[in-house]
Structure formats: C-alpha cells, structure tokens
Coordinates of C-alpha atoms and ligand atoms in Angstrom, one line a residue:
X1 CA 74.6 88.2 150.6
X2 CA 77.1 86.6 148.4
X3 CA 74.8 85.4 146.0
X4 CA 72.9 89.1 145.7
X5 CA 76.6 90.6 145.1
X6 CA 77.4 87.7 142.3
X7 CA 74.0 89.0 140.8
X8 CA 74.5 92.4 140.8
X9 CA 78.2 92.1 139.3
X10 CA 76.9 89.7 136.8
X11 CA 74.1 92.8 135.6
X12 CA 76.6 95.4 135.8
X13 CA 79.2 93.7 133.9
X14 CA 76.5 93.0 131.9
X15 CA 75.7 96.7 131.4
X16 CA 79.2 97.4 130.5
X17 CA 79.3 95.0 128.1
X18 CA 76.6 95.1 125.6
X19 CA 75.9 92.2 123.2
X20 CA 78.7 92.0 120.8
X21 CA 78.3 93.5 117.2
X22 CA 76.2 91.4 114.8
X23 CA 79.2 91.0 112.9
X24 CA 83.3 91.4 113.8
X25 CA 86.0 91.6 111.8
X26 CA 89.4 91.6 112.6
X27 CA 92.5 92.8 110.2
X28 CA 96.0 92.2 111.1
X29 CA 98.4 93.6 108.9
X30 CA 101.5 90.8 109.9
X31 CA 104.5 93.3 110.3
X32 CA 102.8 96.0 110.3
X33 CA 102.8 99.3 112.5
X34 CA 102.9 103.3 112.7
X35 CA 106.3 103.2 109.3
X36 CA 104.5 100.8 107.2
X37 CA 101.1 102.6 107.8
X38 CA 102.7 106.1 107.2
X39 CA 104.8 105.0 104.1
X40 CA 101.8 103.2 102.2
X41 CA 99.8 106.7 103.7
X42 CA 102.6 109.1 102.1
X43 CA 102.8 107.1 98.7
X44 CA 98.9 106.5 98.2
X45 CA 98.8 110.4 98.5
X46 CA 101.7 111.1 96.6
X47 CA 100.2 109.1 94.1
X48 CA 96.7 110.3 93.4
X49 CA 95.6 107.5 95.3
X50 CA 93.7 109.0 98.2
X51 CA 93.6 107.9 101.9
X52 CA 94.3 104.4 103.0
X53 CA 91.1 104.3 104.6
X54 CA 92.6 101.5 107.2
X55 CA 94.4 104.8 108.6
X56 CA 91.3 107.1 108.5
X57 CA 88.8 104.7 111.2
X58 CA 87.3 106.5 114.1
X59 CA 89.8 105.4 117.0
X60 CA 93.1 105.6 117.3
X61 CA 95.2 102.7 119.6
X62 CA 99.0 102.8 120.1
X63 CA 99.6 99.1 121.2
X64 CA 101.9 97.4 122.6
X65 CA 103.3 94.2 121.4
X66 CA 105.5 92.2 124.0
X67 CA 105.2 88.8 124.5
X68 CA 105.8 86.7 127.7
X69 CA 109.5 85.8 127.2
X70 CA 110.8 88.9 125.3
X71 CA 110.1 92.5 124.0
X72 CA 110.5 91.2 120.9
X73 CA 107.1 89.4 120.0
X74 CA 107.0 86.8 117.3
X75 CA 104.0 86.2 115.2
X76 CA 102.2 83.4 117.8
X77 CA 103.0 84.8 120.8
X78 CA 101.1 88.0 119.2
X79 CA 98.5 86.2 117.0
X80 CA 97.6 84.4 120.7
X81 CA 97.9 88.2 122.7
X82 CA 95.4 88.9 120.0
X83 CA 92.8 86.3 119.6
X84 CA 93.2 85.0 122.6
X85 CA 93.6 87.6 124.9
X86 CA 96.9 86.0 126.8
X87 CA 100.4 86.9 127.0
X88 CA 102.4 83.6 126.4
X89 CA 106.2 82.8 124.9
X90 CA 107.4 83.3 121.4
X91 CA 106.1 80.1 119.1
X92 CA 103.0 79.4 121.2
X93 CA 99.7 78.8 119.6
X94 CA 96.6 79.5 121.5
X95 CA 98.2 78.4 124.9
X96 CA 99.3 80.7 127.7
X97 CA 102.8 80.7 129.2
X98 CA 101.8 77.7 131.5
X99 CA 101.0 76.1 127.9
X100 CA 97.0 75.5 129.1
X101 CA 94.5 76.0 125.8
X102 CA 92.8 79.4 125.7
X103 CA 89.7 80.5 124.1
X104 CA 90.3 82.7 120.8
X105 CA 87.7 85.3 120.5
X106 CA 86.7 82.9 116.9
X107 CA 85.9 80.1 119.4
X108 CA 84.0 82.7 121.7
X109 CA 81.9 84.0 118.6
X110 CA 81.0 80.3 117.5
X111 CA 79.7 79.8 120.9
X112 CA 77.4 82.9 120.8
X113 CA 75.9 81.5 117.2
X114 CA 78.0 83.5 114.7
X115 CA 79.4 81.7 111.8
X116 CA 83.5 82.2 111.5
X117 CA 85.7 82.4 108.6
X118 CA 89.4 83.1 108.4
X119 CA 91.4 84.4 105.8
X120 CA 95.1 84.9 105.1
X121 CA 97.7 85.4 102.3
X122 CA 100.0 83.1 104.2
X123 CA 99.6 79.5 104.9
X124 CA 96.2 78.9 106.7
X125 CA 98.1 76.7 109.3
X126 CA 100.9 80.2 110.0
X127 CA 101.0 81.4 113.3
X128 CA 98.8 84.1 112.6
X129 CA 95.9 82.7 111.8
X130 CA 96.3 79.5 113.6
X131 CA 95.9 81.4 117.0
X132 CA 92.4 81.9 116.2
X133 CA 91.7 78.4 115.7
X134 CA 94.3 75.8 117.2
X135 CA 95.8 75.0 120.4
X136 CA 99.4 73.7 120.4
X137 CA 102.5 74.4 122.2
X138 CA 104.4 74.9 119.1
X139 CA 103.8 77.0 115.5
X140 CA 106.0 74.1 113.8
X141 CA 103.6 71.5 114.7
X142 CA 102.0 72.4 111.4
X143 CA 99.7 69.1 110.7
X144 CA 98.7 68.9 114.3
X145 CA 97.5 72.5 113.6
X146 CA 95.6 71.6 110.5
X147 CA 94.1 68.8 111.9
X148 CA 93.1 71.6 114.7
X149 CA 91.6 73.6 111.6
X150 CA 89.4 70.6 110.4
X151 CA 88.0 69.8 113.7
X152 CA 86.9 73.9 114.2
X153 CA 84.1 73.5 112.7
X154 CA 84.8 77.1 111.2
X155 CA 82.3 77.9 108.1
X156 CA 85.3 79.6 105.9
X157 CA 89.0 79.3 105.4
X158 CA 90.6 81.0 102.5
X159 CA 94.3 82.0 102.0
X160 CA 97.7 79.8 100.6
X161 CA 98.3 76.4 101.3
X162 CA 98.0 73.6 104.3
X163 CA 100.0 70.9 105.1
X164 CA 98.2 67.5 103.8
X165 CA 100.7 65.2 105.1
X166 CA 103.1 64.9 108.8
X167 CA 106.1 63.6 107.2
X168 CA 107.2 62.3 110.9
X169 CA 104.0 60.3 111.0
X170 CA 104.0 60.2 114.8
X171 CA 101.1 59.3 117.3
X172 CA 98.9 62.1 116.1
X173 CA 99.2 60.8 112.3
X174 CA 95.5 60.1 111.1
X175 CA 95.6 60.5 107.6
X176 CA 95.8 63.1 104.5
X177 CA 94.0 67.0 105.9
X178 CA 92.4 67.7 103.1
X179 CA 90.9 63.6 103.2
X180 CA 90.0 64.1 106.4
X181 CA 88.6 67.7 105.5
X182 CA 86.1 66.5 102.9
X183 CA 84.9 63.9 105.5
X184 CA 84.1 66.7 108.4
X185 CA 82.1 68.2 105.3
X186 CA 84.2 70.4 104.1
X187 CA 84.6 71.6 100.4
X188 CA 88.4 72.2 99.4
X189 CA 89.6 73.5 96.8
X190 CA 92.6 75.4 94.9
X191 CA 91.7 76.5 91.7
X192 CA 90.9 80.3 91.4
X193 CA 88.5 80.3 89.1
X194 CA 86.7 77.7 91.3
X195 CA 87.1 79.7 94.3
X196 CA 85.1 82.9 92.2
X197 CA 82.2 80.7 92.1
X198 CA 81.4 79.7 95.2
X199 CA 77.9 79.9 96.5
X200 CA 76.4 80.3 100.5
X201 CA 75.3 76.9 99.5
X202 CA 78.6 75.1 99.2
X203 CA 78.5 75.3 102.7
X204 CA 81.7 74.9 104.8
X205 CA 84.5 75.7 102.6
X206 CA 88.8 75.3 102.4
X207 CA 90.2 77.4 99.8
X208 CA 94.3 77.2 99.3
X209 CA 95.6 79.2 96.4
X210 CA 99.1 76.9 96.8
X211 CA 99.7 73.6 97.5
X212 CA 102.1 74.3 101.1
X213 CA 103.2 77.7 100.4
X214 CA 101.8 81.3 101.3
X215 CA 100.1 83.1 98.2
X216 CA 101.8 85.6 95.4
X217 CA 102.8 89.2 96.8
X218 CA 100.6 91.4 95.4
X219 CA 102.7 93.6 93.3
X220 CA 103.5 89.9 91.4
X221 CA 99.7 88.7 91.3
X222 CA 99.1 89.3 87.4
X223 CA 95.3 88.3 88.7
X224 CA 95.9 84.7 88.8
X225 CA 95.6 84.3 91.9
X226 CA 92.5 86.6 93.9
X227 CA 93.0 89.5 96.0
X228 CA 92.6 90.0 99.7
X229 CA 89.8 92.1 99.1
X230 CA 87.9 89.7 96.9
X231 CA 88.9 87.2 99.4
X232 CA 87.2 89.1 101.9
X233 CA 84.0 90.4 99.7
X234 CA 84.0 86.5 99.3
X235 CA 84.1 86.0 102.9
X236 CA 80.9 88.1 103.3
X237 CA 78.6 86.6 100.9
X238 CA 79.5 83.0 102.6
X239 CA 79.0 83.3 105.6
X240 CA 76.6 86.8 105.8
X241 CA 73.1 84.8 107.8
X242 CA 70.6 86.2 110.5
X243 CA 72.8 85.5 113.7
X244 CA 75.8 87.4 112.0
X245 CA 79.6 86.5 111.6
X246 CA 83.0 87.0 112.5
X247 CA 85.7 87.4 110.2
X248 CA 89.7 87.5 110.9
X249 CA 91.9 88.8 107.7
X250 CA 95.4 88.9 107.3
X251 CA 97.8 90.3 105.4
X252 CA 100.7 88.1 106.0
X253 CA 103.2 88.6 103.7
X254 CA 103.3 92.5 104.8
X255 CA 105.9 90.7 107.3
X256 CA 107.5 88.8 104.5
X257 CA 108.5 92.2 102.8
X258 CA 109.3 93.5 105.9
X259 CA 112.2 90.2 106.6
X260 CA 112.7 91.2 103.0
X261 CA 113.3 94.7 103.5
X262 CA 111.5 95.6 100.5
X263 CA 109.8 98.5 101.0
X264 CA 107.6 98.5 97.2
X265 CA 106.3 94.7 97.6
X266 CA 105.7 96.0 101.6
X267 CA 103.3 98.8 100.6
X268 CA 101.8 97.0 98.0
X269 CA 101.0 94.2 100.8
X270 CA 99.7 96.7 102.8
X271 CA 97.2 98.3 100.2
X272 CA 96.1 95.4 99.6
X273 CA 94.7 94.8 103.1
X274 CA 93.6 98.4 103.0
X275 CA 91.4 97.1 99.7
X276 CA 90.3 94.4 102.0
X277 CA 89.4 96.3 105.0
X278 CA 87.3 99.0 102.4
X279 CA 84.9 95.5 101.5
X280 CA 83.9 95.6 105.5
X281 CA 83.2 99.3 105.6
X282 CA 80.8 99.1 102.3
X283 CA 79.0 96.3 104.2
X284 CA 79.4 98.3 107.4
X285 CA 77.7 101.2 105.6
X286 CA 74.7 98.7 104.6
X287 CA 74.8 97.8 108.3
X288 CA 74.4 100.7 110.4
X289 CA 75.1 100.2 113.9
X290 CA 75.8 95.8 113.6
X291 CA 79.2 95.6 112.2
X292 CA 82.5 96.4 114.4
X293 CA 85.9 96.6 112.3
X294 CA 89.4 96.6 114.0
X295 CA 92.7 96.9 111.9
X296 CA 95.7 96.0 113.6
X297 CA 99.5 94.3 113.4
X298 CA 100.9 92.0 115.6
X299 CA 104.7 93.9 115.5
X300 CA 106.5 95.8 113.3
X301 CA 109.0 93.9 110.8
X302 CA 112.2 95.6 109.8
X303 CA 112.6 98.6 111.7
X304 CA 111.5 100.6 108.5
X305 CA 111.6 104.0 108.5
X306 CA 111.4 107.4 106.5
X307 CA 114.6 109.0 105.8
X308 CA 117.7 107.5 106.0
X309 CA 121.3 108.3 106.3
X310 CA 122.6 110.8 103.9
X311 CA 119.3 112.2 102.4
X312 CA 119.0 114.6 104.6
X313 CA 115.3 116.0 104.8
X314 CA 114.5 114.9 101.5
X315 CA 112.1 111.7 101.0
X316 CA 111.2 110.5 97.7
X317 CA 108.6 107.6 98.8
X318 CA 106.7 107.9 95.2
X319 CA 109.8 106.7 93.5
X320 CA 109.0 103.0 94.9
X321 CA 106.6 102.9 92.2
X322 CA 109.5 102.7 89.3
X323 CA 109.9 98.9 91.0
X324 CA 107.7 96.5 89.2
X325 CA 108.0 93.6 91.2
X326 CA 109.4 92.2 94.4
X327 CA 113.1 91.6 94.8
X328 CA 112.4 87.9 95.4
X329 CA 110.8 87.1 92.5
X330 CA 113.8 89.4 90.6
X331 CA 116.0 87.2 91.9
X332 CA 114.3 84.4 90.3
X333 CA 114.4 86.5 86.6
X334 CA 117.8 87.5 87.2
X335 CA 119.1 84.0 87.6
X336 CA 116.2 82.2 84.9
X337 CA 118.4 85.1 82.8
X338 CA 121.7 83.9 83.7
X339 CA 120.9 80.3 82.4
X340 CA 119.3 81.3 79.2
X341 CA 122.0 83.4 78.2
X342 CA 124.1 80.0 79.6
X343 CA 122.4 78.1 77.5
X344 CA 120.9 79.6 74.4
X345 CA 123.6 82.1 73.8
X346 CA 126.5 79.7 75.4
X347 CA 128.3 82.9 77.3
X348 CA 128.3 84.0 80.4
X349 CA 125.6 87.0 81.6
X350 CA 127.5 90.3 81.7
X351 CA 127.0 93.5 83.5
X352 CA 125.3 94.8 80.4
X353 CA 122.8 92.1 80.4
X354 CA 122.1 92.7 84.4
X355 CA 121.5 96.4 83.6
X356 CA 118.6 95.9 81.2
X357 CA 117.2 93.7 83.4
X358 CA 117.4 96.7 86.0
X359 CA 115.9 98.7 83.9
X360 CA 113.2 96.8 83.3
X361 CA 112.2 96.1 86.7
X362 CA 113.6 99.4 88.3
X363 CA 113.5 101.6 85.8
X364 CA 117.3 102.3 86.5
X365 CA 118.5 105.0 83.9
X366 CA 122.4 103.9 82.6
X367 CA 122.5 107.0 80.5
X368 CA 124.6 109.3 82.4
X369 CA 122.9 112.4 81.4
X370 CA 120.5 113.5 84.3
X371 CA 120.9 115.6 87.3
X372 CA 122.0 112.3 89.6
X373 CA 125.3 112.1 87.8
X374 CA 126.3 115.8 89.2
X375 CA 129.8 115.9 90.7
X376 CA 128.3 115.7 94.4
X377 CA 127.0 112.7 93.6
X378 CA 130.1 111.1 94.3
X379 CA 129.9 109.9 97.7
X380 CA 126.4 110.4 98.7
X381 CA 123.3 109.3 97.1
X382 CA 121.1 111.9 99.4
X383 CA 122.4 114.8 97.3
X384 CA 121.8 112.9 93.7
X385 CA 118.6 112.2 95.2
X386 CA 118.1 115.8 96.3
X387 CA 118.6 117.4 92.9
X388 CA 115.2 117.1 91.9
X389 CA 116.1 117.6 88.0
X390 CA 116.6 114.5 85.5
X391 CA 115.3 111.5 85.8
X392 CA 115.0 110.6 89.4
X393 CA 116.1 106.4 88.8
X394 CA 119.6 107.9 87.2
X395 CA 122.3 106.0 88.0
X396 CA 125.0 107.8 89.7
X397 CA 129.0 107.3 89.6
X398 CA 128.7 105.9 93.1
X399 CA 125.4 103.7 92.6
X400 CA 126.8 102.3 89.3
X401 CA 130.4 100.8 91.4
X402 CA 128.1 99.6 93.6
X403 CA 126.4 97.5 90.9
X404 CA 128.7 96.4 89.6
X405 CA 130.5 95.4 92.3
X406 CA 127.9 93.4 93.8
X407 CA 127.0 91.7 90.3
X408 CA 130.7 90.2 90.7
X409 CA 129.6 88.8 94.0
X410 CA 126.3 87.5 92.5
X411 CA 124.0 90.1 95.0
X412 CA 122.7 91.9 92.1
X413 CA 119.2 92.0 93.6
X414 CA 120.3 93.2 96.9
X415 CA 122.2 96.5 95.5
X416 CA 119.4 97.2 93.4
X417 CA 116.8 96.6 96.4
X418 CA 119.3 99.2 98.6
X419 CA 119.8 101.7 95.6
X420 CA 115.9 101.8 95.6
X421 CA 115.3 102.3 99.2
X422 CA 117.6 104.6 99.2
X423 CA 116.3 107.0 96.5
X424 CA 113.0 106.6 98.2
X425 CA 114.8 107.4 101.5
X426 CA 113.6 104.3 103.4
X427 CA 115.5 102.8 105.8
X428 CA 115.6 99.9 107.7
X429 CA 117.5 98.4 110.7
X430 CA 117.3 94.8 110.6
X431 CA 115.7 92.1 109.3
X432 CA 114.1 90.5 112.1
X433 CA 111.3 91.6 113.9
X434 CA 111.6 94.8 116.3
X435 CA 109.8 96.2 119.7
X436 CA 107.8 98.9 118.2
X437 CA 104.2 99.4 119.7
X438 CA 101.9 99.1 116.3
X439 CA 98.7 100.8 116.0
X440 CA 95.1 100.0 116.3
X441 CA 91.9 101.5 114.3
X442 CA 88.4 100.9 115.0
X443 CA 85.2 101.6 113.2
X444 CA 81.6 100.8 114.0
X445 CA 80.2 99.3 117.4
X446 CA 81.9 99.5 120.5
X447 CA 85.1 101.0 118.7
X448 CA 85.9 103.0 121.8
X449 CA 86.9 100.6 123.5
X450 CA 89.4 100.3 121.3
X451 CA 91.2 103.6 121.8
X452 CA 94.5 105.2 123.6
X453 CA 96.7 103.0 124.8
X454 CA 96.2 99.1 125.0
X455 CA 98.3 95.7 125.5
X456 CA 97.9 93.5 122.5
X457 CA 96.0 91.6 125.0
X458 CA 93.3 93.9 125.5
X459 CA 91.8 93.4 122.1
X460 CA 91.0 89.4 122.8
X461 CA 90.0 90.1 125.9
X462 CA 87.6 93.1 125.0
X463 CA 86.4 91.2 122.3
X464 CA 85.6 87.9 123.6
X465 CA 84.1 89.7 126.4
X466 CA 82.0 91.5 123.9
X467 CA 80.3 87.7 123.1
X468 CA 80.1 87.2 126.9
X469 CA 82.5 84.1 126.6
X470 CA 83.1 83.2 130.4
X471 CA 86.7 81.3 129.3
Ligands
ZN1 ZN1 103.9 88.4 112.6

C-alpha cells in the first residue's frame, strides 16, 4: 500500500514537474529591485532608448528577500535563498542556518547533464556567485571558496578576479588557484583580447578581467575590458551542446552603485545586464520552447527612490546622463588633479580648478545666466530644478555654497554626487542594504511558475526541482 502511494506521488510529482528547460539562465541584478528597475525604465525611455526588455518578460514576481537572521538580507544569505533554495544567516555560502551544504540549482543542472557556466562583474569568489558553486560557512573564506570553484567542475567562469593565494596559509592551504586550476584542466586567463577568442574547444575555461578585484563600472569601461553582454553571448557559444546548459549572470556592481549611492553608474550597471539578458532572448527566439530566462535581485541597495525632498512632483531622471563617469573613479581624477597641479604647477588646486573638472564630468554650468539662478533658487533646488528654462546643470546660489564649502572639507565628489541626484530627483536613504521585496521576470518554459508572489527561496527550489534533483 505504501509502496503503490510512493509510486503514484512519484508520477504525479512527476507530472507537475516536467523536465526542466534545455537550457536556464538565471540574471541577478545585485542591488537591484522595483527603484532601480523603474529609474533605468524612465531614463531608457526618456532617452530614445526603448524598453529595458529585462522589465517587459512574460511574468511578473514581487519577491521577498529576508534571510534567516534578519529582514535585511545580505548578498549570501540571498545568493544561497536563490541558488539554493534555503533560508540561512547573513554571510552564509551555500549552507542552511544549521550550516549543512545544500545543493545549488548549478550543482542540480550538472547532475541532470547540462554543462554550467557562471558569470559576474564582481569577483568570481563574491557572495553572489559563489552560492551557486561553494559550500562554506563564511563569504570571507574567499580561497576556500575558490578552491570550491576549481573542484566544480563547472565548464565556464567569467567575471573580475579570484583569489590565487590564502595569506593565512592555514590547514586548507594547497597551493596557488589558478596552479591548481590549470591542473583540474582549466584554461585561465585575463587578457581581453584573449578572452574574445575563445573557442568551444578550449574547453573548461577561467576568465578574470582583474587580478583580485571586481571589473570596471560600465559607464568607465572605454571597451577595455568586455561587457556583460558579450560575456554572456560568450557564455552561449562555450558551452551551447546537445544536452543544453545553464547559465547564472550577474550584475554585481549594480549593488556597488547602490552602497555608492550613485544613481548614473547604478543605471548604467543595470543596462548593462539588460544588454546581457537581450543575448538569452535572441538565442531564446532561435530556441522555441527549450530555453527558460529568469531576471531577478537578491535586495534592493540604497533605498533609492524617485523624487526627493523639495522637488515636489517634478523628476528630471534624463539629467543623469550629463554625468560621464562614476563618482568613484572622479574621486580618483579629482585627487590625480590635485597632485599635478601640486606638482607641475607647485600651487595648491583652487575652487576654480575643481569647477572645470565639474564641468567636465557633470556638465555643471558656472555661468550664472540660466533659469536655475532665479531668486527662488535660494533655498531649494526643487524649484531651480522646476524651471524648466536654461540650462538644466546650472549652478544655483545655494548649489554653488555648497561646493564650495565641501571643496574646503575635501568632499568635492560627494556634493557634486548630491547636486546631481538631486536635479534628477533621486533619492536615497542609506547606504546599506534595505528590506524591500525585489522583483522577478520570467520568459520562456515554465515561466509561470514564476509569477505573483514568491520567497526568494522559491526560485531554487522550483528550479532545482525543475532538473528533478532529489537534494
Ligand atoms: Zn547583493
């Protein structure tokens, strides 16, 4: 009687659950939910741009995001809810709460034949992509994580750099990772030009664009360094074969920005996984019916949002495009600009020598003349803003104290990255991560399962499910 009951649950499930999709992938937008969706939505339009097609799939998901210990998820606990399909504590890798090793949905997908291949713009061994691949009871145990990546077996790796060495050299010390890579079969390398000429038949492959570091934002990659998308199109080609693939892409430094609270290098993270995500539906579209695409983020980052404080119901959010690159790397020019000046011009930088950089990299307008510098400028930016006549990166009375005040305190880069965000009318509440549910989008096979309202946990679960994995 038993036995017949096992049986017949063991059909039905297996009537729920069809075979999974030929081929999976997975985009997780790191920081990302409904603000940084809408404002990378709002300025694509704005711009000419079109849809952000990661926006436009077929199912719609509002998720939640809790981990185990707190409302407040950090990147493992989520990258593990995720992959894995197990609530656990903040900093755990592929482990529940009781710290026992869980299957990630990769490991399921290897089992049921499909070749695997992980991509980030972050280091390969961050918490985001490690939960799809390692075990460990902490995110900082970075070599231990690596050495988890070598040992995966995984057919493609691609993203910034990996630990080689474990400085502490403790009991788990056995060598240099990317020694100990080569000798599992792997081919690693770091050069970008190498990486555009990789074949299907270079085989396993470890591609880090840095040495230990996450990769360029994308609104500073001049193109030497690859995209996401081409490091997903690249993805496809290596590891496309007869039993199919699964794929997990990330765009990690979304979250950077969002720490940041730079809203331009944000959006210009998150267009780029939108690029990505557009390579997997033009091989969907060869693929009728095979290929299953989910797009989601593990939290939000920031508590961004549109409209702030004193601009009232205006929102300006094409404006970000007047910032040419992000604020870290301006604080990097602005200092390299104080030591020149130091030393080739022996005098110390001035305000008038911050303001062209400003205007270089901002677009800032010093002039005085436009409709920003009206009277009821004085005291709040929101009506400036509001005008609508002049140049819309004028300077007001009130932004141009504030400048100047903070290049006297040396925060230069932090008034400009506030007088921007608020012309744009973005705001943000902290710079930490916050509770908000994200959203989840699904194309393809089986994407209804994907819809309403699901626990972060119910997209490893579904999935390895999907490949029948009996974890
Ligand atoms: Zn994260």
């Amino acid at each position: 009687m038993k036995k017949t009951m096992l049986l017949f649950l063991a059909f039905a499930s297996s009537l729920l659950f069809a075979d999974a999709p030929k081929y999976v992938f997975v985009f997780i937008g790191d920081g990302m939910s409904v603000p940084q969706r809408m404002v990378a939505e709002e300025y694509s339009q704005k711009l000419g741009k079109g849809k952000l097609i990661l926006n436009h799939l077929s199912t719609h998901a509002t998720t939640r995001t809790c981990s185990a210990t707190s409302l407040v998820t950090d990147s493992a606990a989520s990258g593990t809810a995720i992959a894995c399909g197990v609530k656990t504590y903040n900093g755990a890798i592929g482990v529940d709460a009781d710290k026992n090793k869980v299957e990630s949905m990769a490991e399921a997908a290897k089992k049921a034949g499909r070749k695997v291949g992980i991509v980030t713009t972050v280091t390969l061994s961050h918490a985001t992509p490690s939960a799809f691949y390692a075990h460990r009871q902490s995110r900082g145990l970075v070599y231990q994580i690596a050495l988890d990546l070598i040992n995966s077996d995984f057919e493609y790796f691609a993203g910034g750099g990996l630990p080689r060495y474990n400085d502490k050299k403790d009991d788990e010390y056995c060598g240099n990772i990317f020694e100990l890579a080569r000798s599992k079969g792997y081919k690693v390398l770091d050069k970008t030009d190498e990486f555009r000429k990789l074949k299907p038949s270079d085989g396993k492959v470890i591609y880090t664009a840095k040495r230990d570091d996450s990769m360029l934002y994308t609104i500073d990659n001049d193109g030497s360094e690859p995209t996401l998308a081409e490091l997903t199109a690249k993805g496809i080609e290596m590891l496309d074969n007869p039993k199919g693939f699964f794929m997990m892409v990330e765009g990690g430094k979304i979250d950077y920005a969002g720490h940041g609270n730079d809203a331009a290098t944000n959006l210009a993270d998150l267009m780029a996984l939108n690029d990505a995500v557009n390579e997997a539906m033009k091989f969907a579209k060869k693929h009728k019916d095979e290929v299953l695409i989910i797009v989601t983020g593990d939290h939000e980052t920031g508590g961004m949002t549109m409209g702030v404080a004193g601009t009232g119901y205006a929102l300006h959010i094409d404006r970000l495009k007047y910032q040419k690159c992000s604020i870290e790397k301006f604080k990097k020019i602005y200092k390299a600009e104080a030591k020149r000046i130091e030393e080739e011009e022996e005098r110390e930088m001035v305000f008038a020598d911050a303001k062209k950089l400003l205007e270089k990299w901002f677009s800032f307008d010093f002039s005085g003349k436009s409709a920003a510098d009206d009277k009821a400028a004085g005291d709040k930016f929101a009506k400036a803003n509001a005008v609508g006549k002049g140049n819309p990166m004028a300077i007001n009375k009130k932004e141009l104290e504030m400048l100047e005040e903070a290049f006297k305190d040396g925060k230069l880069p932090v008034a400009a990255r506030q007088i921007i965000n608020n012309k744009s009318g973005v705001g943000w509440t902290t710079g930490a991560h916050t509770a908000l549910p994200v959203l989840t989008t699904c194309y393809g096979k089986e994407c209804e399962r994907f819809a309403g309202f699901l626990d972060n946990t119910d997209i490893g679960k579904t999935v390895k499910k999907l490949y029948k994995s009996d974890d």
